[in-house]
mmCIF file of C-alpha atoms and ligand atoms in Angstrom:
data_model
loop_
_atom_site.group_PDB
_atom_site.id
_atom_site.type_symbol
_atom_site.label_atom_id
_atom_site.label_comp_id
_atom_site.label_asym_id
_atom_site.label_seq_id
_atom_site.Cartn_x
_atom_site.Cartn_y
_atom_site.Cartn_z
ATOM 1 C CA UNK A 190 0.000 0.000 0.000
ATOM 2 C CA UNK A 191 1.294 3.440 -0.930
ATOM 3 C CA UNK A 192 2.009 5.544 2.167
ATOM 4 C CA UNK A 193 4.257 8.270 0.772
ATOM 5 C CA UNK A 194 3.840 10.620 -2.184
ATOM 6 C CA UNK A 195 6.729 12.617 -3.610
ATOM 7 C CA UNK A 196 6.916 15.756 -5.717
ATOM 8 C CA UNK A 197 10.407 17.093 -6.406
ATOM 9 C CA UNK A 198 11.989 17.358 -2.930
ATOM 10 C CA UNK A 199 8.696 17.308 -0.999
ATOM 11 C CA UNK A 200 7.212 14.188 0.579
ATOM 12 C CA UNK A 201 3.669 13.702 1.878
ATOM 13 C CA UNK A 202 3.132 10.731 4.243
ATOM 14 C CA UNK A 203 0.314 9.572 6.468
ATOM 15 C CA UNK A 204 0.732 11.239 9.853
ATOM 16 C CA UNK A 205 2.512 8.933 12.337
ATOM 17 C CA UNK A 206 3.300 9.001 16.047
ATOM 18 C CA UNK A 207 6.881 10.068 15.240
ATOM 19 C CA UNK A 208 5.573 13.284 13.622
ATOM 20 C CA UNK A 209 3.586 14.521 16.593
ATOM 21 C CA UNK A 210 6.351 16.415 18.456
ATOM 22 C CA UNK A 211 7.080 18.564 15.412
ATOM 23 C CA UNK A 212 3.385 19.100 14.713
ATOM 24 C CA UNK A 213 2.869 20.121 18.354
ATOM 25 C CA UNK A 214 5.794 22.524 18.165
ATOM 26 C CA UNK A 215 4.344 24.132 15.006
ATOM 27 C CA UNK A 216 0.850 24.423 16.509
ATOM 28 C CA UNK A 217 2.232 26.051 19.672
ATOM 29 C CA UNK A 218 3.257 29.124 17.659
ATOM 30 C CA UNK A 219 1.238 32.366 17.614
ATOM 31 C CA UNK A 220 2.469 33.016 14.065
ATOM 32 C CA UNK A 221 1.083 29.755 12.680
ATOM 33 C CA UNK A 222 -2.231 29.995 14.564
ATOM 34 C CA UNK A 223 -2.879 33.700 13.939
ATOM 35 C CA UNK A 224 -5.627 33.049 11.383
ATOM 36 C CA UNK A 225 -6.874 29.714 12.710
ATOM 37 C CA UNK A 226 -9.827 29.195 15.017
ATOM 38 C CA UNK A 227 -7.797 26.825 17.197
ATOM 39 C CA UNK A 228 -4.451 27.231 18.931
ATOM 40 C CA UNK A 229 -1.834 28.120 19.876
ATOM 41 C CA UNK A 230 -2.018 24.771 21.676
ATOM 42 C CA UNK A 231 -0.037 23.202 24.476
ATOM 43 C CA UNK A 232 1.869 20.075 23.436
ATOM 44 C CA UNK A 233 -0.464 17.818 25.448
ATOM 45 C CA UNK A 234 -3.557 19.281 23.715
ATOM 46 C CA UNK A 235 -2.112 18.672 20.246
ATOM 47 C CA UNK A 236 -1.096 15.140 21.282
ATOM 48 C CA UNK A 237 -4.589 14.443 22.673
ATOM 49 C CA UNK A 238 -6.222 15.624 19.425
ATOM 50 C CA UNK A 239 -3.899 13.787 17.018
ATOM 51 C CA UNK A 240 -3.185 10.539 18.919
ATOM 52 C CA UNK A 241 -6.539 8.861 18.076
ATOM 53 C CA UNK A 242 -6.192 9.955 14.429
ATOM 54 C CA UNK A 243 -2.689 8.489 14.241
ATOM 55 C CA UNK A 244 -3.875 5.271 15.891
ATOM 56 C CA UNK A 245 -6.671 4.934 13.337
ATOM 57 C CA UNK A 246 -4.179 5.470 10.473
ATOM 58 C CA UNK A 247 -1.711 2.968 11.933
ATOM 59 C CA UNK A 248 -4.473 0.352 12.514
ATOM 60 C CA UNK A 249 -5.727 0.715 8.916
ATOM 61 C CA UNK A 250 -2.228 0.380 7.483
ATOM 62 C CA UNK A 251 -1.548 -2.723 9.613
ATOM 63 C CA UNK A 252 -4.723 -4.297 8.136
ATOM 64 C CA UNK A 253 -3.701 -3.256 4.606
ATOM 65 C CA UNK A 254 -6.616 -0.810 4.305
ATOM 66 C CA UNK A 255 -6.504 2.769 2.972
ATOM 67 C CA UNK A 256 -6.911 4.897 6.111
ATOM 68 C CA UNK A 257 -10.260 6.663 6.585
ATOM 69 C CA UNK A 258 -8.345 9.471 8.240
ATOM 70 C CA UNK A 259 -6.597 11.638 5.649
ATOM 71 C CA UNK A 260 -3.949 13.513 7.633
ATOM 72 C CA UNK A 261 -0.492 13.933 6.101
ATOM 73 C CA UNK A 262 2.899 15.138 7.249
ATOM 74 C CA UNK A 263 4.967 17.178 4.818
ATOM 75 C CA UNK A 264 8.766 16.894 4.888
ATOM 76 C CA UNK A 265 11.711 17.765 2.713
ATOM 77 C CA UNK A 266 12.454 14.449 1.036
ATOM 78 C CA UNK A 267 16.257 14.703 1.005
ATOM 79 C CA UNK A 268 16.796 15.904 4.585
ATOM 80 C CA UNK A 269 13.605 14.739 6.317
ATOM 81 C CA UNK A 270 13.185 18.278 7.641
ATOM 82 C CA UNK A 271 9.655 19.017 8.879
ATOM 83 C CA UNK A 272 7.632 21.393 6.662
ATOM 84 C CA UNK A 273 4.062 21.105 7.923
ATOM 85 C CA UNK A 274 0.882 19.104 7.563
ATOM 86 C CA UNK A 275 -2.249 18.912 5.466
ATOM 87 C CA UNK A 276 -5.541 17.049 5.718
ATOM 88 C CA UNK A 277 -8.908 16.239 4.208
ATOM 89 C CA UNK A 278 -11.726 16.231 6.750
ATOM 90 C CA UNK A 279 -15.028 14.605 5.711
ATOM 91 C CA UNK A 280 -18.017 16.955 5.665
ATOM 92 C CA UNK A 281 -20.852 15.535 7.768
ATOM 93 C CA UNK A 282 -23.966 13.970 6.214
ATOM 94 C CA UNK A 283 -22.509 13.454 2.745
ATOM 95 C CA UNK A 284 -19.949 11.236 1.067
ATOM 96 C CA UNK A 285 -17.115 12.563 -1.082
ATOM 97 C CA UNK A 286 -17.056 16.199 0.064
ATOM 98 C CA UNK A 287 -14.025 17.114 2.180
ATOM 99 C CA UNK A 288 -12.830 20.238 3.971
ATOM 100 C CA UNK A 289 -9.188 20.904 3.135
ATOM 101 C CA UNK A 290 -6.649 22.003 5.755
ATOM 102 C CA UNK A 291 -2.965 22.872 5.679
ATOM 103 C CA UNK A 292 -0.465 24.375 8.090
ATOM 104 C CA UNK A 293 3.083 25.154 7.049
ATOM 105 C CA UNK A 294 5.673 25.869 9.764
ATOM 106 C CA UNK A 295 6.654 29.546 9.863
ATOM 107 C CA UNK A 296 10.300 28.814 8.993
ATOM 108 C CA UNK A 297 9.058 27.384 5.675
ATOM 109 C CA UNK A 298 6.624 30.044 4.450
ATOM 110 C CA UNK A 299 6.698 31.494 0.937
ATOM 111 C CA UNK A 300 8.684 28.645 -0.593
ATOM 112 C CA UNK A 301 5.712 27.173 -2.482
ATOM 113 C CA UNK A 302 4.922 24.495 0.120
ATOM 114 C CA UNK A 303 1.366 25.730 0.867
ATOM 115 C CA UNK A 304 0.470 25.524 -2.818
ATOM 116 C CA UNK A 305 2.170 22.130 -3.131
ATOM 117 C CA UNK A 306 0.132 20.872 -0.133
ATOM 118 C CA UNK A 307 -3.139 22.094 -1.655
ATOM 119 C CA UNK A 308 -2.276 20.533 -5.040
ATOM 120 C CA UNK A 309 -1.471 17.247 -3.277
ATOM 121 C CA UNK A 310 -4.872 17.309 -1.539
ATOM 122 C CA UNK A 311 -6.551 17.869 -4.924
ATOM 123 C CA UNK A 312 -4.728 14.800 -6.265
ATOM 124 C CA UNK A 313 -5.471 12.635 -3.231
ATOM 125 C CA UNK A 314 -9.139 13.646 -3.118
ATOM 126 C CA UNK A 315 -10.001 13.202 -6.786
ATOM 127 C CA UNK A 316 -7.505 10.557 -7.951
ATOM 128 C CA UNK A 317 -7.174 8.379 -4.836
ATOM 129 C CA UNK A 318 -10.341 8.478 -2.710
ATOM 130 C CA UNK A 319 -12.947 9.411 -5.325
ATOM 131 C CA UNK A 320 -14.133 12.737 -3.904
ATOM 132 C CA UNK A 321 -16.619 14.818 -5.900
ATOM 133 C CA UNK A 322 -15.985 18.147 -4.161
ATOM 134 C CA UNK A 323 -13.435 19.957 -1.998
ATOM 135 C CA UNK A 324 -14.485 22.725 0.342
ATOM 136 C CA UNK A 325 -11.995 25.361 1.463
ATOM 137 C CA UNK A 326 -12.332 28.057 4.062
ATOM 138 C CA UNK A 327 -10.247 30.657 5.811
ATOM 139 C CA UNK A 328 -10.552 33.615 8.093
ATOM 140 C CA UNK A 329 -10.920 36.935 6.302
ATOM 141 C CA UNK A 330 -7.456 38.560 6.067
ATOM 142 C CA UNK A 331 -5.655 35.224 5.655
ATOM 143 C CA UNK A 332 -4.456 36.342 2.232
ATOM 144 C CA UNK A 333 -1.774 33.649 2.070
ATOM 145 C CA UNK A 334 -4.356 30.881 2.417
ATOM 146 C CA UNK A 335 -6.733 32.537 -0.083
ATOM 147 C CA UNK A 336 -3.896 32.813 -2.586
ATOM 148 C CA UNK A 337 -2.958 29.136 -2.105
ATOM 149 C CA UNK A 338 -6.532 28.016 -2.857
ATOM 150 C CA UNK A 339 -6.846 30.290 -5.902
ATOM 151 C CA UNK A 340 -3.506 28.996 -7.236
ATOM 152 C CA UNK A 341 -4.788 25.411 -6.841
ATOM 153 C CA UNK A 342 -7.898 26.243 -8.881
ATOM 154 C CA UNK A 343 -10.491 26.793 -6.120
ATOM 155 C CA UNK A 344 -13.380 29.194 -6.767
ATOM 156 C CA UNK A 345 -14.563 31.785 -4.229
ATOM 157 C CA UNK A 346 -18.067 30.945 -2.956
ATOM 158 C CA UNK A 347 -18.877 33.692 -0.516
ATOM 159 C CA UNK A 348 -18.549 34.862 3.034
ATOM 160 C CA UNK A 349 -20.215 33.741 6.232
ATOM 161 C CA UNK A 350 -20.386 36.693 8.603
ATOM 162 C CA UNK A 351 -19.194 36.481 12.239
ATOM 163 C CA UNK A 352 -18.634 32.715 11.877
ATOM 164 C CA UNK A 353 -15.828 32.072 14.403
ATOM 165 C CA UNK A 354 -15.484 33.570 17.852
ATOM 166 C CA UNK A 355 -12.241 33.653 19.807
ATOM 167 C CA UNK A 356 -12.445 35.401 23.179
ATOM 168 C CA UNK A 357 -14.275 38.666 22.547
ATOM 169 C CA UNK A 358 -13.484 38.724 18.821
ATOM 170 C CA UNK A 359 -15.481 37.460 15.855
ATOM 171 C CA UNK A 360 -14.211 36.422 12.434
ATOM 172 C CA UNK A 361 -15.891 36.090 9.050
ATOM 173 C CA UNK A 362 -15.391 32.840 7.143
ATOM 174 C CA UNK A 363 -14.437 33.044 3.457
ATOM 175 C CA UNK A 364 -15.550 30.019 1.447
ATOM 176 C CA UNK A 365 -14.025 28.300 -1.572
ATOM 177 C CA UNK A 366 -14.752 25.124 -3.491
ATOM 178 C CA UNK A 367 -13.336 22.903 -6.170
ATOM 179 C CA UNK A 368 -15.559 20.392 -7.951
ATOM 180 C CA UNK A 369 -14.001 17.399 -9.654
ATOM 181 C CA UNK A 370 -15.408 18.604 -12.982
ATOM 182 C CA UNK A 371 -13.661 21.987 -12.501
ATOM 183 C CA UNK A 372 -10.309 20.225 -12.862
ATOM 184 C CA UNK A 373 -9.400 19.412 -16.464
ATOM 185 C CA UNK A 374 -8.807 15.700 -17.101
ATOM 186 C CA UNK A 375 -5.300 16.627 -18.288
ATOM 187 C CA UNK A 376 -4.546 18.249 -14.902
ATOM 188 C CA UNK A 377 -5.799 15.198 -12.967
ATOM 189 C CA UNK A 378 -3.624 13.003 -15.166
ATOM 190 C CA UNK A 379 -0.633 15.299 -14.656
ATOM 191 C CA UNK A 380 -1.103 15.100 -10.863
ATOM 192 C CA UNK A 381 -1.499 11.323 -11.083
ATOM 193 C CA UNK A 382 1.723 11.027 -13.079
ATOM 194 C CA UNK A 383 3.594 13.185 -10.548
ATOM 195 C CA UNK A 384 2.452 11.239 -7.495
ATOM 196 C CA UNK A 385 2.227 7.656 -8.719
HETATM 197 C C1 COA B 153 -1.181 30.247 4.478
HETATM 198 C C2 COA B 153 0.018 29.336 4.278
HETATM 199 C C3 COA B 153 -0.472 27.917 4.108
HETATM 200 C C4 COA B 153 0.768 29.772 3.010
HETATM 201 O O1 COA B 153 1.816 28.835 2.816
HETATM 202 P P1 COA B 153 3.107 29.140 1.964
HETATM 203 O O2 COA B 153 3.927 27.915 1.924
HETATM 204 O O3 COA B 153 3.738 30.375 2.455
HETATM 205 O O4 COA B 153 2.432 29.419 0.536
HETATM 206 P P2 COA B 153 3.167 29.477 -0.876
HETATM 207 O O5 COA B 153 4.630 29.692 -0.695
HETATM 208 O O6 COA B 153 2.704 28.320 -1.682
HETATM 209 O O7 COA B 153 2.569 30.832 -1.462
HETATM 210 C C5 COA B 153 1.402 30.867 -2.258
HETATM 211 C C6 COA B 153 1.076 32.309 -2.580
HETATM 212 O O8 COA B 153 0.599 32.975 -1.421
HETATM 213 C C7 COA B 153 1.360 34.137 -1.190
HETATM 214 N N1 COA B 153 1.454 34.308 0.255
HETATM 215 C C8 COA B 153 1.961 33.437 1.151
HETATM 216 N N2 COA B 153 1.846 33.952 2.392
HETATM 217 C C9 COA B 153 1.255 35.160 2.252
HETATM 218 C C10 COA B 153 0.856 36.171 3.174
HETATM 219 N N3 COA B 153 1.066 36.041 4.491
HETATM 220 N N4 COA B 153 0.257 37.294 2.692
HETATM 221 C C11 COA B 153 0.018 37.436 1.359
HETATM 222 N N5 COA B 153 0.377 36.501 0.428
HETATM 223 C C12 COA B 153 0.986 35.386 0.889
HETATM 224 C C13 COA B 153 2.705 33.852 -1.834
HETATM 225 O O9 COA B 153 3.405 35.053 -2.135
HETATM 226 C C14 COA B 153 2.272 33.103 -3.074
HETATM 227 O O10 COA B 153 1.722 33.986 -4.028
HETATM 228 P P3 COA B 153 2.357 34.156 -5.502
HETATM 229 O O11 COA B 153 2.597 32.790 -6.048
HETATM 230 O O12 COA B 153 1.336 34.947 -6.220
HETATM 231 O O13 COA B 153 3.654 34.863 -5.266
HETATM 232 C C15 COA B 153 1.009 29.427 5.468
HETATM 233 O O14 COA B 153 1.324 30.788 5.671
HETATM 234 C C16 COA B 153 0.472 28.843 6.744
HETATM 235 O O15 COA B 153 0.486 27.630 6.933
HETATM 236 N N6 COA B 153 -0.015 29.696 7.663
HETATM 237 C C17 COA B 153 -0.442 29.282 8.982
HETATM 238 C C18 COA B 153 -1.606 28.299 8.984
HETATM 239 C C19 COA B 153 -2.754 28.735 8.136
HETATM 240 O O16 COA B 153 -3.171 29.905 8.144
HETATM 241 N N7 COA B 153 -3.308 27.755 7.426
HETATM 242 C C20 COA B 153 -4.459 27.976 6.585
HETATM 243 C C21 COA B 153 -5.688 27.941 7.400
HETATM 244 S S1 COA B 153 -7.103 28.229 6.353
#
């Protein structure tokens, strides 16, 4: 079973126990969590959230099944250096529609990794697990995340007002989507050729 996908010097692998310290370190940073509705988190909180997900991935792989939990760690292939993580989270009450997520560590910003992560999720969703739609969202003002989704072909879908609350503050949610039929067959094939 394939557990690692490579593009140039970037590798995407199912998230494992050994990745959690670096993920926790990334998610403890104000810079990384500035535009997210969770975090910064203490190490034990990140561990508590991810440990069951990792266990479910590891159990599936042991049984030779494709994991139901689509959480990936991104590393530089040659050095193994940690870059970040990305994920597809199933949307409730439907099959084949996933919310995309990506966090790149602040030491690695603006090197193309966010866009590479989003492109990988497009490949995994449409070429590997048969999704029909990807949903993207971000807090208003998260221009980096908006740009990543636009570069990966997502279409703006609107704005939900005062969607997230953190302390006394409220944040609008900007919505994006990508339907499988929005992606040209040639692009899906190109992604398949890169990652297979
Ligand atoms: C948002 C994030 C994923 C961008 O990742 P990245 O690796 O820096 O993105 P890329 O290098 O692929 O850049 C993609 C584009 O966004 C632009 N960009 C990146 N960060 C930006 C920022 N803070 N402000 C404006 N534009 C930004 C880049 O210049 C590039 O545009 P270009 O190709 O037109 O020059 C990264 O900053 C991050 O993980 N932030 C913290 C977590 C987060 O907000 N996740 C998203 C939650 S919805």
